[in-house]
Amino acid sequence: MDNKKLGKGLSSIFGEDVAKVLDDIQNGDVQTEKQEQKKIDITQIRPNPYQPRKVFDQEALKELSDSIAQHGVFTPILVKKGIRGYDLIAGERRLRASKMAGLEEIPAIIVDFDDQQMMEIALLENIQREDLNVIEEAKAYENLINRFQYTQEQLAHRVGKSREHITNTLRLLKLPEQVQEYVVNKQLSMGHVRALLSLKDEDRILKTAQKAIDQNLSVRKVEQLVKDINNPKVPEKNPEDIYLKDIKVKLEEFFKTNVSVSNHSISIHVEDKEDMNRILEMLHLVED
């Protein structure tokens, strides 16, 4: 059975299962134009500069490295020729694990893709494999928009997501860097930090995020906490306090001076002896 062939640059695969198509290419089930396969010196391969994934599970890499050391690399990586050596397109875990295993060469399929396709493929592959945390995903969207002037609508179409998803994900980059790190380190989820976006003060965002971590708050608890911060309850006025305030106003109007009123006392302020006599006369406590 003949292998399937794709047009130059994989332009036909966007909107499909990119991860599967890349697997098919690396497994030899699909071929691209100007494609060749050979073993390449690992030192000649540059990691994909557009790789959005920054966090790699070291334990999983060690397991893969042990397997490669024993059995070799079964699935070739995908590369393109660069100015010097080769640029990696897909297979960064295999490349890293091969380096850990001490390999000098790695099987690779060389294809002819441009930078835009490299960026999009790296993003799409990771999204479809669910390898990215939401901050890495947001930064990848931002890079594509800035580099290729995509609108959010165009980007949504390119990566097979809704425009609302793109918008909500990009909003997370407005959060303080420290809060973004909490997501990367899996201390907070997207639900937690999305709730924090409605807080306007950066210091309050940081304190609320830290409280959510320290108290292991659920997303719903954080949402309620943020709601309470944005809409603080006004304490109900005590009827007794209202009554005393009313008395104070009336006494001050009557005596034309400051008066203090509590549940157990009334104090009338006087300036001097003459002012005291004035008050006493009003109370009919001295004769004219």
XYZ file of C-alpha atoms in Angstrom:
288
model
C 0.000 0.000 0.000
C 1.420 3.383 -1.006
C 2.154 5.944 1.667
C -0.050 9.029 1.750
C 1.587 12.214 0.557
C 1.143 15.725 1.933
C 1.784 18.939 0.058
C 4.792 21.049 0.913
C 4.627 22.580 4.367
C 1.739 20.490 5.714
C -0.657 23.271 4.732
C -3.372 20.660 4.297
C -3.322 19.309 7.853
C -4.387 22.361 9.856
C -7.788 21.811 11.398
C -7.112 18.063 11.544
C -5.437 15.927 14.219
C -1.963 17.412 13.916
C -0.481 15.143 16.580
C -1.653 12.069 14.642
C -0.379 13.414 11.307
C 3.039 14.075 12.841
C 3.039 10.577 14.302
C 2.131 9.199 10.869
C 5.037 11.090 9.263
C 7.489 9.857 11.896
C 6.165 6.301 11.619
C 6.510 6.395 7.832
C 2.760 6.244 7.128
C 2.706 9.722 5.552
C 5.321 11.458 3.444
C 5.903 15.115 2.637
C 7.596 16.620 -0.350
C 11.411 16.905 -0.138
C 11.500 14.419 2.727
C 14.487 12.234 3.662
C 15.379 10.084 6.634
C 18.784 9.491 8.191
C 20.651 9.433 11.490
C 21.868 12.855 12.625
C 24.550 13.869 15.100
C 22.645 15.011 18.205
C 24.973 17.977 18.668
C 23.856 19.279 15.259
C 20.190 19.551 16.326
C 18.870 22.810 17.754
C 15.730 22.575 19.958
C 12.624 24.073 18.383
C 12.866 27.809 19.235
C 9.077 27.970 19.015
C 8.478 25.109 21.446
C 5.788 26.445 23.800
C 6.318 23.753 26.427
C 8.848 24.877 29.031
C 8.154 22.305 31.769
C 9.123 18.661 31.228
C 8.455 15.806 33.666
C 11.968 14.759 34.675
C 10.865 11.389 36.030
C 9.110 10.535 32.759
C 12.184 11.692 30.809
C 14.389 9.391 32.903
C 12.103 6.435 32.159
C 12.208 7.211 28.434
C 15.987 7.642 28.604
C 16.394 4.227 30.220
C 14.237 2.659 27.515
C 16.209 4.389 24.728
C 19.517 3.294 26.288
C 18.307 -0.305 26.171
C 16.268 -0.435 22.971
C 17.199 2.676 20.972
C 14.866 5.264 19.414
C 12.006 3.547 17.590
C 10.270 6.665 16.194
C 12.430 9.219 14.324
C 12.248 12.849 15.340
C 11.153 15.493 12.829
C 13.636 18.214 11.803
C 14.290 20.805 9.137
C 17.609 22.057 7.827
C 18.732 25.246 9.541
C 21.450 27.773 8.898
C 23.743 25.527 10.926
C 22.750 21.925 11.383
C 19.084 21.161 11.955
C 16.108 22.678 13.764
C 13.843 20.327 15.708
C 10.167 20.349 14.724
C 8.714 17.478 16.764
C 10.141 14.960 19.228
C 11.765 17.101 21.930
C 11.200 14.471 24.654
C 12.953 11.848 22.517
C 15.825 14.258 21.814
C 16.262 15.161 25.498
C 16.004 11.537 26.599
C 18.524 10.470 23.941
C 20.993 13.056 25.244
C 20.430 11.736 28.787
C 21.073 8.202 27.515
C 24.394 9.297 26.001
C 23.455 8.698 22.348
C 25.587 10.437 19.736
C 23.131 10.052 16.846
C 19.347 9.925 16.541
C 17.121 8.813 13.635
C 15.387 11.799 12.050
C 13.090 12.668 9.179
C 14.131 15.874 7.423
C 11.245 17.926 5.989
C 10.938 21.366 4.444
C 8.826 23.594 6.733
C 9.049 27.353 7.280
C 9.139 29.182 10.636
C 5.412 29.887 10.702
C 4.602 26.225 10.182
C 7.127 25.250 12.874
C 5.451 27.564 15.386
C 1.966 26.377 14.561
C 2.895 22.689 14.499
C 4.706 22.933 17.860
C 1.683 24.625 19.417
C -0.918 22.378 17.832
C 0.916 19.178 18.665
C 1.271 20.109 22.332
C -2.336 21.302 22.623
C -3.704 18.144 21.059
C -1.505 15.968 23.266
C -2.529 18.164 26.261
C 1.157 18.662 27.113
C 0.901 22.390 27.858
C -0.127 24.122 31.038
C -2.500 27.009 30.430
C 0.203 29.703 30.841
C 2.424 28.047 28.229
C -0.618 27.836 25.964
C -1.410 31.535 26.491
C 2.174 32.597 25.730
C 2.173 30.463 22.576
C -1.043 32.168 21.397
C 0.484 35.567 22.145
C 3.636 34.705 20.156
C 1.603 33.620 17.131
C -0.518 36.789 17.252
C 2.518 39.054 17.604
C 4.615 37.309 14.964
C 1.997 36.731 12.298
C -0.560 39.464 13.139
C -3.380 36.965 13.520
C -6.672 38.219 14.886
C -8.070 36.137 17.718
C -10.701 34.877 15.294
C -8.044 33.776 12.787
C -5.955 32.135 15.498
C -8.988 30.278 16.840
C -9.610 28.867 13.366
C -5.953 27.873 12.926
C -5.730 25.946 16.198
C -9.259 24.564 16.261
C -10.388 26.410 19.384
C -13.246 28.825 20.010
C -12.492 32.559 19.982
C -13.808 32.711 23.554
C -11.238 30.104 24.609
C -8.433 32.124 22.985
C -9.624 35.340 24.655
C -9.991 33.787 28.128
C -6.611 32.081 27.883
C -4.791 35.259 26.781
C -6.338 37.196 29.690
C -4.308 35.056 32.099
C -1.149 36.835 30.939
C -2.456 39.976 32.673
C -1.910 38.268 36.026
C 1.269 39.018 38.029
C 4.231 36.852 37.031
C 4.247 35.162 40.438
C 0.633 34.027 40.042
C 1.424 32.684 36.567
C 4.234 30.666 38.159
C 1.732 29.157 40.604
C -0.133 27.753 37.589
C 3.039 26.470 35.928
C 4.011 24.738 39.205
C 0.476 23.282 39.517
C -0.183 25.093 42.790
C -3.250 26.777 41.292
C -5.532 25.774 38.427
C -6.895 27.862 35.573
C -10.182 28.070 37.464
C -8.448 29.565 40.507
C -6.518 32.247 38.629
C -9.355 33.093 36.254
C -11.360 34.115 39.325
C -8.498 36.418 40.396
C -8.704 38.423 37.172
C -11.626 40.486 38.476
C -9.436 41.874 41.281
C -7.986 45.211 40.173
C -5.202 45.584 42.722
C -2.051 43.508 42.076
C -1.181 43.262 45.768
C -4.657 41.930 46.518
C -4.345 39.382 43.694
C -1.050 38.131 45.150
C -2.417 37.907 48.678
C -5.568 36.117 47.563
C -3.562 33.657 45.459
C -1.280 32.917 48.399
C -4.292 32.425 50.679
C -5.803 29.986 48.173
C -2.575 27.952 48.249
C -2.039 28.118 52.016
C -5.620 27.084 52.794
C -5.965 24.695 49.832
C -9.119 26.520 48.708
C -11.369 25.110 46.002
C -12.139 27.122 42.870
C -15.609 27.882 44.233
C -14.143 29.139 47.529
C -11.767 31.449 45.658
C -14.622 32.753 43.509
C -16.621 33.545 46.667
C -13.583 35.156 48.297
C -13.065 37.410 45.280
C -16.767 38.261 45.219
C -16.642 39.272 48.895
C -13.574 41.456 48.258
C -15.212 43.226 45.325
C -18.555 43.635 47.102
C -17.825 44.108 50.818
C -20.834 43.874 53.077
C -21.816 47.125 54.749
C -22.368 46.412 58.449
C -25.924 47.012 59.559
C -26.353 50.005 61.821
C -27.318 49.251 65.375
C -30.725 50.887 66.189
C -29.355 51.875 69.581
C -26.430 53.701 67.967
C -28.851 55.594 65.728
C -30.883 56.627 68.787
C -27.793 57.890 70.660
C -26.589 59.818 67.627
C -29.968 61.480 67.316
C -29.832 62.493 70.998
C -26.330 63.894 70.542
C -27.433 66.061 67.602
C -30.413 67.437 69.494
C -28.394 68.224 72.631
C -25.675 69.974 70.624
C -28.291 72.070 68.869
C -29.838 72.966 72.197
C -26.644 73.778 74.133
C -24.677 75.149 71.162
C -21.615 73.138 72.136
C -20.123 69.679 71.734
C -21.866 66.867 73.572
C -20.795 63.226 74.077
C -23.482 60.621 74.572
C -23.167 56.963 75.597
C -25.492 54.381 77.090
C -24.594 55.505 80.578
C -23.571 59.143 80.430
C -23.929 62.523 78.786
C -20.966 64.925 78.728
C -21.367 68.584 77.812
C -18.246 70.426 76.731
C -17.667 73.946 78.080
C -14.991 76.429 77.044
C -14.606 78.282 80.336
C -16.405 79.314 83.523
C -18.570 81.768 81.666
C -19.638 79.039 79.215
C -20.383 76.729 82.159
C -22.640 79.348 83.752
C -24.439 79.675 80.424
C -25.183 75.940 80.403
C -26.261 75.932 84.040
C -28.633 78.830 83.416
C -30.189 76.925 80.527
C -30.731 74.018 82.926
C -32.167 76.415 85.491
C -29.532 75.365 87.981
C -28.404 78.930 88.799
C -30.322 82.109 89.282
C -30.051 84.921 86.763
